[in-house]
Short mmCIF file of C-alpha atoms in Angstrom, two decimals:
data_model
loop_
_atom_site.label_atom_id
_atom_site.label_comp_id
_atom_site.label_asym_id
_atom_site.label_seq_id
_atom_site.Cartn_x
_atom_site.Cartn_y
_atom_site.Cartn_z
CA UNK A 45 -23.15 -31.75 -21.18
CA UNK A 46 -22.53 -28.83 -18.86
CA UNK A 47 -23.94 -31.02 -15.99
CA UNK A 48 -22.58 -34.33 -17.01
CA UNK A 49 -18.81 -32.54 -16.87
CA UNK A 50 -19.15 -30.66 -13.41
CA UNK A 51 -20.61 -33.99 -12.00
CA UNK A 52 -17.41 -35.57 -13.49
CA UNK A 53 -15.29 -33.02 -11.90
CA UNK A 54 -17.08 -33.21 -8.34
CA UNK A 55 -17.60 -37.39 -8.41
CA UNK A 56 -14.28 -37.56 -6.87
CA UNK A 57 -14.14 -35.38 -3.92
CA UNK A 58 -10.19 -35.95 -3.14
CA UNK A 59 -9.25 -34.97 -6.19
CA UNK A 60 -11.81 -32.03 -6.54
CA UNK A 61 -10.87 -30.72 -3.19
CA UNK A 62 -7.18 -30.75 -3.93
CA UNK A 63 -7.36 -28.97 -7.20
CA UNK A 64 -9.18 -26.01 -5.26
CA UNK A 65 -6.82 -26.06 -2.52
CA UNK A 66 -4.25 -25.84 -4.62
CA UNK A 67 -5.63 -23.14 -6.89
CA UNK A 68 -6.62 -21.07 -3.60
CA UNK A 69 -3.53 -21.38 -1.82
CA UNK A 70 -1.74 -19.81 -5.60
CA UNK A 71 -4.41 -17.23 -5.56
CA UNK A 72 -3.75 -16.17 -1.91
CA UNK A 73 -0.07 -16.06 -2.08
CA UNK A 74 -0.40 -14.03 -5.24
CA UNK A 75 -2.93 -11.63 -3.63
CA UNK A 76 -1.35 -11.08 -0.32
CA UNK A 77 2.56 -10.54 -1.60
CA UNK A 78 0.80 -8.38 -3.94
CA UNK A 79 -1.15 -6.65 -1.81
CA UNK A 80 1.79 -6.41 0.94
CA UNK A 81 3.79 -4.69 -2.13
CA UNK A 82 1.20 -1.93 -2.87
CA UNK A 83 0.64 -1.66 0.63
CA UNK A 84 4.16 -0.87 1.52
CA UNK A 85 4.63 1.17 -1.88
CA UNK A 86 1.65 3.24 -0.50
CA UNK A 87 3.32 3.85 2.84
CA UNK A 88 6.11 5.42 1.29
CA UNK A 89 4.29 8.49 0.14
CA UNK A 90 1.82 8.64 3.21
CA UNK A 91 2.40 11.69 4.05
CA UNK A 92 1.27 13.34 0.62
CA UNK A 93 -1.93 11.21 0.70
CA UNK A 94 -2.77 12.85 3.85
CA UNK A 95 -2.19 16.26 2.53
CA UNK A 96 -4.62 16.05 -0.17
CA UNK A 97 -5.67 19.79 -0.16
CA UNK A 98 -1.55 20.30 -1.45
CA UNK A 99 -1.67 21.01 -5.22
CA UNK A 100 2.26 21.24 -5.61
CA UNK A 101 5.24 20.64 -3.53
CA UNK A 102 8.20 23.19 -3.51
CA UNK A 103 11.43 21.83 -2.61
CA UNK A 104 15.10 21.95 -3.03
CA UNK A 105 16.02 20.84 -6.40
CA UNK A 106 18.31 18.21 -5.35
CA UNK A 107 15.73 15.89 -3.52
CA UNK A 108 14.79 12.81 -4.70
CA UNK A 109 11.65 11.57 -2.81
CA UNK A 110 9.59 12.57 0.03
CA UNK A 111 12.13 11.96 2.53
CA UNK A 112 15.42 13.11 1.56
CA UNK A 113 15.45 16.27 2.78
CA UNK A 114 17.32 19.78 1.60
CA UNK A 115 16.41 22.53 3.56
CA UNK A 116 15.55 25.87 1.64
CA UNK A 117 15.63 29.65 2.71
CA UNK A 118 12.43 31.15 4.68
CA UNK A 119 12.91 33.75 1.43
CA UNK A 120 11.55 31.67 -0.82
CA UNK A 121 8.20 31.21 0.46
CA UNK A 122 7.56 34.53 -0.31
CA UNK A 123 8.99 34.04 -4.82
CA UNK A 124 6.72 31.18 -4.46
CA UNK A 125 3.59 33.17 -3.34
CA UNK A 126 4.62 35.77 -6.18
CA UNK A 127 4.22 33.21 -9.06
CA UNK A 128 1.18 33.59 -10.83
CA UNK A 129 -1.35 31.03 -10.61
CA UNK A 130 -0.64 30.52 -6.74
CA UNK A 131 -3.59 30.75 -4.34
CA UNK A 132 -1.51 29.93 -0.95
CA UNK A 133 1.44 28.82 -0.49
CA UNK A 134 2.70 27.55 3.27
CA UNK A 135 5.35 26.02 4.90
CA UNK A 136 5.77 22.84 6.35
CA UNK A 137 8.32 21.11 7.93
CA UNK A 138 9.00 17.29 8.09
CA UNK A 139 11.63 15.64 10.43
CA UNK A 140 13.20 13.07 12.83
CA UNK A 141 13.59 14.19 15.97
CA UNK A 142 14.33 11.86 19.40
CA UNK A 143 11.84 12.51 22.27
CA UNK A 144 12.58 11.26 25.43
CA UNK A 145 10.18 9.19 27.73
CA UNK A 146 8.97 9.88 31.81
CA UNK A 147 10.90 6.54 32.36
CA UNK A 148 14.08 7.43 30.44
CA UNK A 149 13.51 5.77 27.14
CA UNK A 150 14.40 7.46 23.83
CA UNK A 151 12.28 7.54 20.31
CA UNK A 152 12.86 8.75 17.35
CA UNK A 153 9.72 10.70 15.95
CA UNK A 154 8.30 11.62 12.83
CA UNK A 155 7.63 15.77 13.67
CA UNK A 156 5.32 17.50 11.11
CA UNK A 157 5.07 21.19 11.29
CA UNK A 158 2.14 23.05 10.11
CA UNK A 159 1.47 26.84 9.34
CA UNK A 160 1.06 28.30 12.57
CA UNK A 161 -1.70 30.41 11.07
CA UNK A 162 -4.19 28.86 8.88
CA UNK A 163 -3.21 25.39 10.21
CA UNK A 164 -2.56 23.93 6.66
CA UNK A 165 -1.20 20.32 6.88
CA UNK A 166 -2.62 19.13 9.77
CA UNK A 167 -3.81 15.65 11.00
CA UNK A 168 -6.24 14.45 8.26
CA UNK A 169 -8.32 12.91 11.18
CA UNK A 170 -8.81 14.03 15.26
CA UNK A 171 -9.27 11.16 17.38
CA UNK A 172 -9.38 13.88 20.42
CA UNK A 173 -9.05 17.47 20.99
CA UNK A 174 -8.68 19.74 18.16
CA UNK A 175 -6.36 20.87 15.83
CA UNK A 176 -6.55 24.57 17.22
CA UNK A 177 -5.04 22.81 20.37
CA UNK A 178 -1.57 23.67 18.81
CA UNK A 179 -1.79 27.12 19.16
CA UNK A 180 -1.41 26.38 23.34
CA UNK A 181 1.66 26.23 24.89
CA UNK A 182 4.32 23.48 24.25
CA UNK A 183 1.53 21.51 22.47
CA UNK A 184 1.59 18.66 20.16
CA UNK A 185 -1.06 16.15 18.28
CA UNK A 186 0.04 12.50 18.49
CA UNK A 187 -0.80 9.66 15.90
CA UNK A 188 -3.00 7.37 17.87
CA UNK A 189 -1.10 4.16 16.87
CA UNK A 190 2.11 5.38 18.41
CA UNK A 191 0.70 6.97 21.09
CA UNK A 192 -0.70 3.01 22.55
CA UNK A 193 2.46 1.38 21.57
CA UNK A 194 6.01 3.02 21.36
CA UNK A 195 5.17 6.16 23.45
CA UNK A 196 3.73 3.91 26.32
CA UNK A 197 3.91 5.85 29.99
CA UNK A 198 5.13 3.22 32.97
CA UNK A 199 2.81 3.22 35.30
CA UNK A 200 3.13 1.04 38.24
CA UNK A 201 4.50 -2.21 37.32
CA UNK A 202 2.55 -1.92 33.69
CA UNK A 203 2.33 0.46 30.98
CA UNK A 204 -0.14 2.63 29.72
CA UNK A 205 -1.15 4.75 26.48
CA UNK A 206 0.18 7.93 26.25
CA UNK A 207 -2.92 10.73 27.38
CA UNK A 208 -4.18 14.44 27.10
CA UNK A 209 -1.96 16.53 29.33
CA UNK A 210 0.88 13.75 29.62
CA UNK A 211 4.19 15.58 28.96
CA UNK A 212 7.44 14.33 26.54
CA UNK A 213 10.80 15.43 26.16
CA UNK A 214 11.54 16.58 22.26
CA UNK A 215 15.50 17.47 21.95
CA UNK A 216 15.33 18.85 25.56
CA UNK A 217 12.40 20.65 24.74
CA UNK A 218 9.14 20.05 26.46
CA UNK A 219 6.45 19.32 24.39
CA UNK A 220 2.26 18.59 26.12
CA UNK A 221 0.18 15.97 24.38
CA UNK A 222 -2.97 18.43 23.36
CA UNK A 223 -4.91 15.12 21.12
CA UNK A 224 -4.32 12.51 19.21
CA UNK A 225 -5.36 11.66 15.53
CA UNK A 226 -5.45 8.84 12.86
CA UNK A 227 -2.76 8.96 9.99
CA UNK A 228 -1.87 7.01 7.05
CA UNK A 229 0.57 4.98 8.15
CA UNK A 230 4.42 5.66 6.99
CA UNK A 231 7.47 3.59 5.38
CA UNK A 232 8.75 3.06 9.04
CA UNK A 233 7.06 2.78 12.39
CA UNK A 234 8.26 5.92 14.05
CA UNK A 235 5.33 7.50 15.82
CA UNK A 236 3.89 10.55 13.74
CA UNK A 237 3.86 13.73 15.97
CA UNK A 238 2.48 17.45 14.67
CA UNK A 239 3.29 20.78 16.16
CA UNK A 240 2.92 24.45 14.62
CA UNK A 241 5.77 25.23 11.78
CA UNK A 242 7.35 27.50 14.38
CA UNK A 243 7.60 25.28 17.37
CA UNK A 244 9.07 22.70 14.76
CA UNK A 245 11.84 24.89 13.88
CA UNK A 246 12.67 25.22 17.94
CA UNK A 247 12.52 21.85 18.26
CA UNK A 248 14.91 20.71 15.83
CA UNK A 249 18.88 20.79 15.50
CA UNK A 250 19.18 24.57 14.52
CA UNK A 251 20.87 24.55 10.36
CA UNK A 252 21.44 27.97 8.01
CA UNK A 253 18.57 26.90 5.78
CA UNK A 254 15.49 25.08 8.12
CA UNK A 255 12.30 25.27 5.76
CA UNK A 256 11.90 21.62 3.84
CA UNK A 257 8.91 22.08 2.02
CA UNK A 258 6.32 24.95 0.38
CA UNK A 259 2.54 23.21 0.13
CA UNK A 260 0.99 25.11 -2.66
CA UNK A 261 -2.71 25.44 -3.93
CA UNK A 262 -3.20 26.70 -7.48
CA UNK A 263 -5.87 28.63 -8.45
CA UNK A 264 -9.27 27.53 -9.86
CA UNK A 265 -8.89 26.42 -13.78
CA UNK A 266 -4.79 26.79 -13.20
CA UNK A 267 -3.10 23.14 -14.79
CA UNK A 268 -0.61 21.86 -11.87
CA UNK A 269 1.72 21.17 -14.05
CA UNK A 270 1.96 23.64 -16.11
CA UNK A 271 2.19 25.89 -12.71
CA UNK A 272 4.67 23.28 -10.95
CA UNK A 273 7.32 23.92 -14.45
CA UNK A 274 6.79 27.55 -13.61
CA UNK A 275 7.28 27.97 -9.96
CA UNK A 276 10.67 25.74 -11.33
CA UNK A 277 10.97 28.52 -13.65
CA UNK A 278 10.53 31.69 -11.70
CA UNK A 279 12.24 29.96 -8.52
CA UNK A 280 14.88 27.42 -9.76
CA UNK A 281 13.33 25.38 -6.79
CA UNK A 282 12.30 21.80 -7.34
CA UNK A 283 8.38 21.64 -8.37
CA UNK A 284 6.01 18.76 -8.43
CA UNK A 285 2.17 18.04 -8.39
CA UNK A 286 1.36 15.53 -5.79
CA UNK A 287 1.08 12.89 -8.16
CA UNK A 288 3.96 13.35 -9.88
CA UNK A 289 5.78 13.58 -6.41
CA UNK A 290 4.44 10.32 -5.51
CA UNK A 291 5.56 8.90 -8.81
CA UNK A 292 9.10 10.49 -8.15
CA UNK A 293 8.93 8.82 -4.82
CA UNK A 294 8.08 5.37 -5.24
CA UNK A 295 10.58 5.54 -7.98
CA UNK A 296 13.23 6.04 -5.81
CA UNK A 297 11.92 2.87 -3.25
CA UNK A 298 12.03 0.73 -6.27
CA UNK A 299 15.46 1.24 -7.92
CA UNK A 300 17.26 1.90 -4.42
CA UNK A 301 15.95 -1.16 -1.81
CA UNK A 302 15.33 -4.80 -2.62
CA UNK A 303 11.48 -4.84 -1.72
CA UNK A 304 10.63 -5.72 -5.65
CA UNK A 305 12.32 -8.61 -5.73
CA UNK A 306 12.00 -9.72 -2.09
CA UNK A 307 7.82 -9.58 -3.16
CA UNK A 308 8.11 -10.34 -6.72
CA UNK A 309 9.97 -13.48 -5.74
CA UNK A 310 7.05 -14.65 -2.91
CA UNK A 311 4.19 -13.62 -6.15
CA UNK A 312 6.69 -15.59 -8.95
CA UNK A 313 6.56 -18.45 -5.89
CA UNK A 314 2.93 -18.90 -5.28
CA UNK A 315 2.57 -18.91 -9.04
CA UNK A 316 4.13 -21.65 -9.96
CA UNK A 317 3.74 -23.53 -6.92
CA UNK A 318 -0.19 -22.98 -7.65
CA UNK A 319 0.71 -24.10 -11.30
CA UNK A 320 2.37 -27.74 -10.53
CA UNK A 321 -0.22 -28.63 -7.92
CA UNK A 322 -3.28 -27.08 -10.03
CA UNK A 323 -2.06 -28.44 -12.84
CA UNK A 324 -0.86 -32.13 -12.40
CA UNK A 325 -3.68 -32.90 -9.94
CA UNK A 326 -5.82 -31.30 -13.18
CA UNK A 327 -3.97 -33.82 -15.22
CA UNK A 328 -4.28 -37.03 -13.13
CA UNK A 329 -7.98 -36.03 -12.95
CA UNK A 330 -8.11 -36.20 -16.74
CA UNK A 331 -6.55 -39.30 -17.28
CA UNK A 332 -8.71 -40.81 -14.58
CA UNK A 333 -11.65 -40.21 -16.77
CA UNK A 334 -10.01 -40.57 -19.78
CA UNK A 335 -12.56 -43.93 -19.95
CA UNK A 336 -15.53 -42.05 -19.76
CA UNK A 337 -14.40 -38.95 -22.95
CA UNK A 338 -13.67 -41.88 -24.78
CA UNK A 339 -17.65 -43.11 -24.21
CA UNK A 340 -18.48 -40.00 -25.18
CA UNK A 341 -16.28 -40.06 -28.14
CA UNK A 342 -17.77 -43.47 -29.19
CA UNK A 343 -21.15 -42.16 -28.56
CA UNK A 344 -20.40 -39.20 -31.08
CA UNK A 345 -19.33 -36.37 -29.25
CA UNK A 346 -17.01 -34.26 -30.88
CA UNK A 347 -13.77 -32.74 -30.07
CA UNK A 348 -15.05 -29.72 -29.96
CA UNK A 349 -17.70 -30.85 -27.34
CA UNK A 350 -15.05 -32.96 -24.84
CA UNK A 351 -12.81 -29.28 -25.06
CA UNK A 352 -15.78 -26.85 -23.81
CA UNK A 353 -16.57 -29.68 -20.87
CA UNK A 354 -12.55 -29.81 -19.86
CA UNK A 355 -12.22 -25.95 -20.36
CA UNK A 356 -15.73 -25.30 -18.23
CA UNK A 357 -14.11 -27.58 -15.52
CA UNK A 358 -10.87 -25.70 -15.40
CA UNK A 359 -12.63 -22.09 -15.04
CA UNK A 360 -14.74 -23.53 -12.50
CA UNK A 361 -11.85 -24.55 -10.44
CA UNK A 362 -10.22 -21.53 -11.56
CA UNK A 363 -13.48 -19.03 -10.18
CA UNK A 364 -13.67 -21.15 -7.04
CA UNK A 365 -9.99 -21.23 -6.11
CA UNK A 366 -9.52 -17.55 -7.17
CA UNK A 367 -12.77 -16.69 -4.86
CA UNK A 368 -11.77 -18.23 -2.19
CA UNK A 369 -7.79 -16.86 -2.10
CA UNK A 370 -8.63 -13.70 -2.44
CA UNK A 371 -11.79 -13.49 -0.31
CA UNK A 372 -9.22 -14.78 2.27
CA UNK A 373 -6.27 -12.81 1.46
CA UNK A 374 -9.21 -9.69 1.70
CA UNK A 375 -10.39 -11.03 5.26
CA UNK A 376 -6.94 -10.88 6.41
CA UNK A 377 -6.49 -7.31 4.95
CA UNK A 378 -9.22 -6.12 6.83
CA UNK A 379 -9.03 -7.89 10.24
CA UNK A 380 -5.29 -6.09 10.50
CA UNK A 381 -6.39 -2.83 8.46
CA UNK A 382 -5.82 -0.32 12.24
CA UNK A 383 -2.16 -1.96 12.79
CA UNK A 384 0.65 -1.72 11.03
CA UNK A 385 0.11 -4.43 8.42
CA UNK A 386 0.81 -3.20 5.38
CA UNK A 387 -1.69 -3.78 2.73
CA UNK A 388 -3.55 -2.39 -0.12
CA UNK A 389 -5.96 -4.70 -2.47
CA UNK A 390 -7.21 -2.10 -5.38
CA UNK A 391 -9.78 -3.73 -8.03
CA UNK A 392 -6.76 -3.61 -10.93
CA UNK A 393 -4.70 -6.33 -8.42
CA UNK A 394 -7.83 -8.48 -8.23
CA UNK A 395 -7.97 -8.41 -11.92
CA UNK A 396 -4.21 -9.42 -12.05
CA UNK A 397 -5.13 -12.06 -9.60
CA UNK A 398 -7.82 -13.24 -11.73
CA UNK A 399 -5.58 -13.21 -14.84
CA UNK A 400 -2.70 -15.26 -13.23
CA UNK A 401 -5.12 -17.81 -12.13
CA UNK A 402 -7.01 -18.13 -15.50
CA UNK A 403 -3.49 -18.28 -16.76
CA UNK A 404 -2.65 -21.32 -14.36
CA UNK A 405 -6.10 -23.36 -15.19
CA UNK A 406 -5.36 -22.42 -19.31
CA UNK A 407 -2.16 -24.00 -18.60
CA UNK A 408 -3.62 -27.27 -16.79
CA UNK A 409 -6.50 -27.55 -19.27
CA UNK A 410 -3.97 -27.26 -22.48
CA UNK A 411 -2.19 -30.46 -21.38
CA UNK A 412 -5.29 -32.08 -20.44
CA UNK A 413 -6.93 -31.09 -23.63
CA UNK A 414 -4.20 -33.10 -25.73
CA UNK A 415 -4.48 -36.08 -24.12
CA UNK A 416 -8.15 -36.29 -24.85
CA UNK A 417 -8.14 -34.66 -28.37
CA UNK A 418 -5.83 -37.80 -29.16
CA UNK A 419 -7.67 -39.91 -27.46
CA UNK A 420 -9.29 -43.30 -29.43
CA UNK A 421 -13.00 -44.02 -28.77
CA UNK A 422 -12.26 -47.54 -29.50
CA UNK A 423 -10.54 -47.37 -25.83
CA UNK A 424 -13.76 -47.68 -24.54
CA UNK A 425 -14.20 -51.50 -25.98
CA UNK A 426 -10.97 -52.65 -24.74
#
């Protein structure tokens, strides 16, 4: 019977090929808001997922997520070091500053600072030159992404990527391009520039407390957060693993900006859009072969028999349409994965995915399924 009912299904290639189109074009728009959601939700805590070696993050109290920003006295470094359980503890700084272009433009920058001496919290990947480069002169690391588009040098009538030894203007201070290097793109599209933790502090608008953030590695065996509650103890500074931090932050995106609903409406739209087309074309198919269950009906198959045939032709529909959305929604994921498209497909999405569209062809199948359940074999004589 298993062949007899995908035959059924596939005997009418219209209809076959718009239950799948429909069903994929649910499955996509499910996958790819989704996606776009976790994607951007990612973004927001970038930074952290760059700076894996970080155990805990020391910070003002009073801050909220990864970029509101308190600073805290230079003194406190040195509590936080005296905790037991610490290994290191270093500094780093994270801030906007405006750089100003050879031709006169202005951007706004992302500026990480990193210990000047061991280097902790720099670029997770060189594209060219070295990290050690910041110890020259005046020098800085740019993210490769910004460096080709909004930190473009004029050059003749065109304009070019920004290159080694090319020089830019940070809050009147000058600043040489020593590499570049690959990030994890942010939240916004500022380009990502690092310097040492001291340059940082020359760079930017000069405040009575300057130091944003303590990165802190706990010792082997040493629970995070039993050591994060204790720096909070022994410091009265704020004190989070980097998971809970990311938690914390992400948290803050979602009660304080409308991207859940923007993207949860987009999902809730390609749901039931998927749903009506799916599932009337679904039902039209049944009733068009309403003739033929009732020959099986008079021929003594059972109810039981005509449900596994409709349910095996809605999951087949379902696995096709599902594939081919999300093999798509995948392709287009990875063909934009080094710009700034925003997107992040993790195996418990697909399952979602899966789960909405099994929920879309259960749906379909049910109101099939009652048509045919009350169906009369002696149809078939009529």
């Amino acid at each position: 019977m298993r062949h007899v009912s995908l035959k059924m299904l596939m005997g009418d290639r219209a209809k076959y090929v718009s239950i799948i189109f429909g069903l994929t074009f649910a499955s996509l728009l499910i996958t790819q808001q989704a996606g776009i959601f976790l994607g951007i939700m990612a973004r927001t805590f970038s930074t952290m997922s760059d700076l894996e070696v970080a155990d805990i993050w020391v910070m003002d109290p009073m801050v909220q997520y990864l970029d509101d920003i308190y600073g805290m006295q230079d003194t406190q470094l040195y509590r936080v070091r005296g905790v037991d359980g610490v290994e290191w503890a270093v500094p780093f700084y994270k801030g906007q500053l405006r750089a100003r272009l050879k031709d006169g433009r202005f951007q706004t920058l992302i500026v990480m600072g990193i210990d000047d001496a061991t280097l902790i919290g720099g670029p997770p990947r060189m594209m060219e030159g070295q990290v050690a480069d910041l110890r020259r002169t005046d020098a800085i690391i740019v993210d490769s992404i910004g460096a080709s588009t909004r930190l473009t040098q004029q050059e003749g009538n065109g304009e070019r990527p920004l290159r080694v030894g090319d020089i830019v203007e940070i809050n009147d201070n000058r600043a040489q391009v020593v590499g570049f290097c690959q990030v994890t793109r942010p939240f916004s599209t500022m380009p990502i520039v690092y310097m040492t933790y001291t340059r940082a502090l020359q760079y930017a608008p000069q405040e009575r407390k300057m130091l944003p953030f303590i990165l802190v590695k706990a010792k082997e065996g040493v629970d995070h957060r039993e050591l994060a509650e204790r720096i909070h103890a022994i410091t009265g500074l704020g004190a989070h693993t980097k998971t809970d931090f990311k938690r914390l932050t992400v948290t803050y995106y979602l009660k304080n900006t409308a991207i859940p609903f923007n993207f949860g409406t987009s999902a809730t739209l390609g749901f039931l859009v998927g749903t009506a087309v799916a599932g009337q074309t679904f039902y039209n198919f049944t009733l068009d072969n309403l003739k033929y269950f009732a020959t099986f009906k008079a021929m003594g198959a059972t109810n039981r028999v005509l449900l596994r045939m409709i349910l095996l032709q809605a999951f087949f529909v379902g696995g096709t349409g599902f594939g081919l959305g999300a093999g798509i929604a995948s392709l287009i994921g990875f063909l934009l994965r080094k710009g700034e498209f925003a997107f992040w497909l993790p195996w418990q999405l697909l399952l979602a995915s899966a789960a909405a569209v099994s929920l879309i062809c259960l749906g379909a199948a049910a109101i099939s399924i009652r048509k045919v359940i009350r169906l009369e074999p002696g149809v078939v004589f009529k």
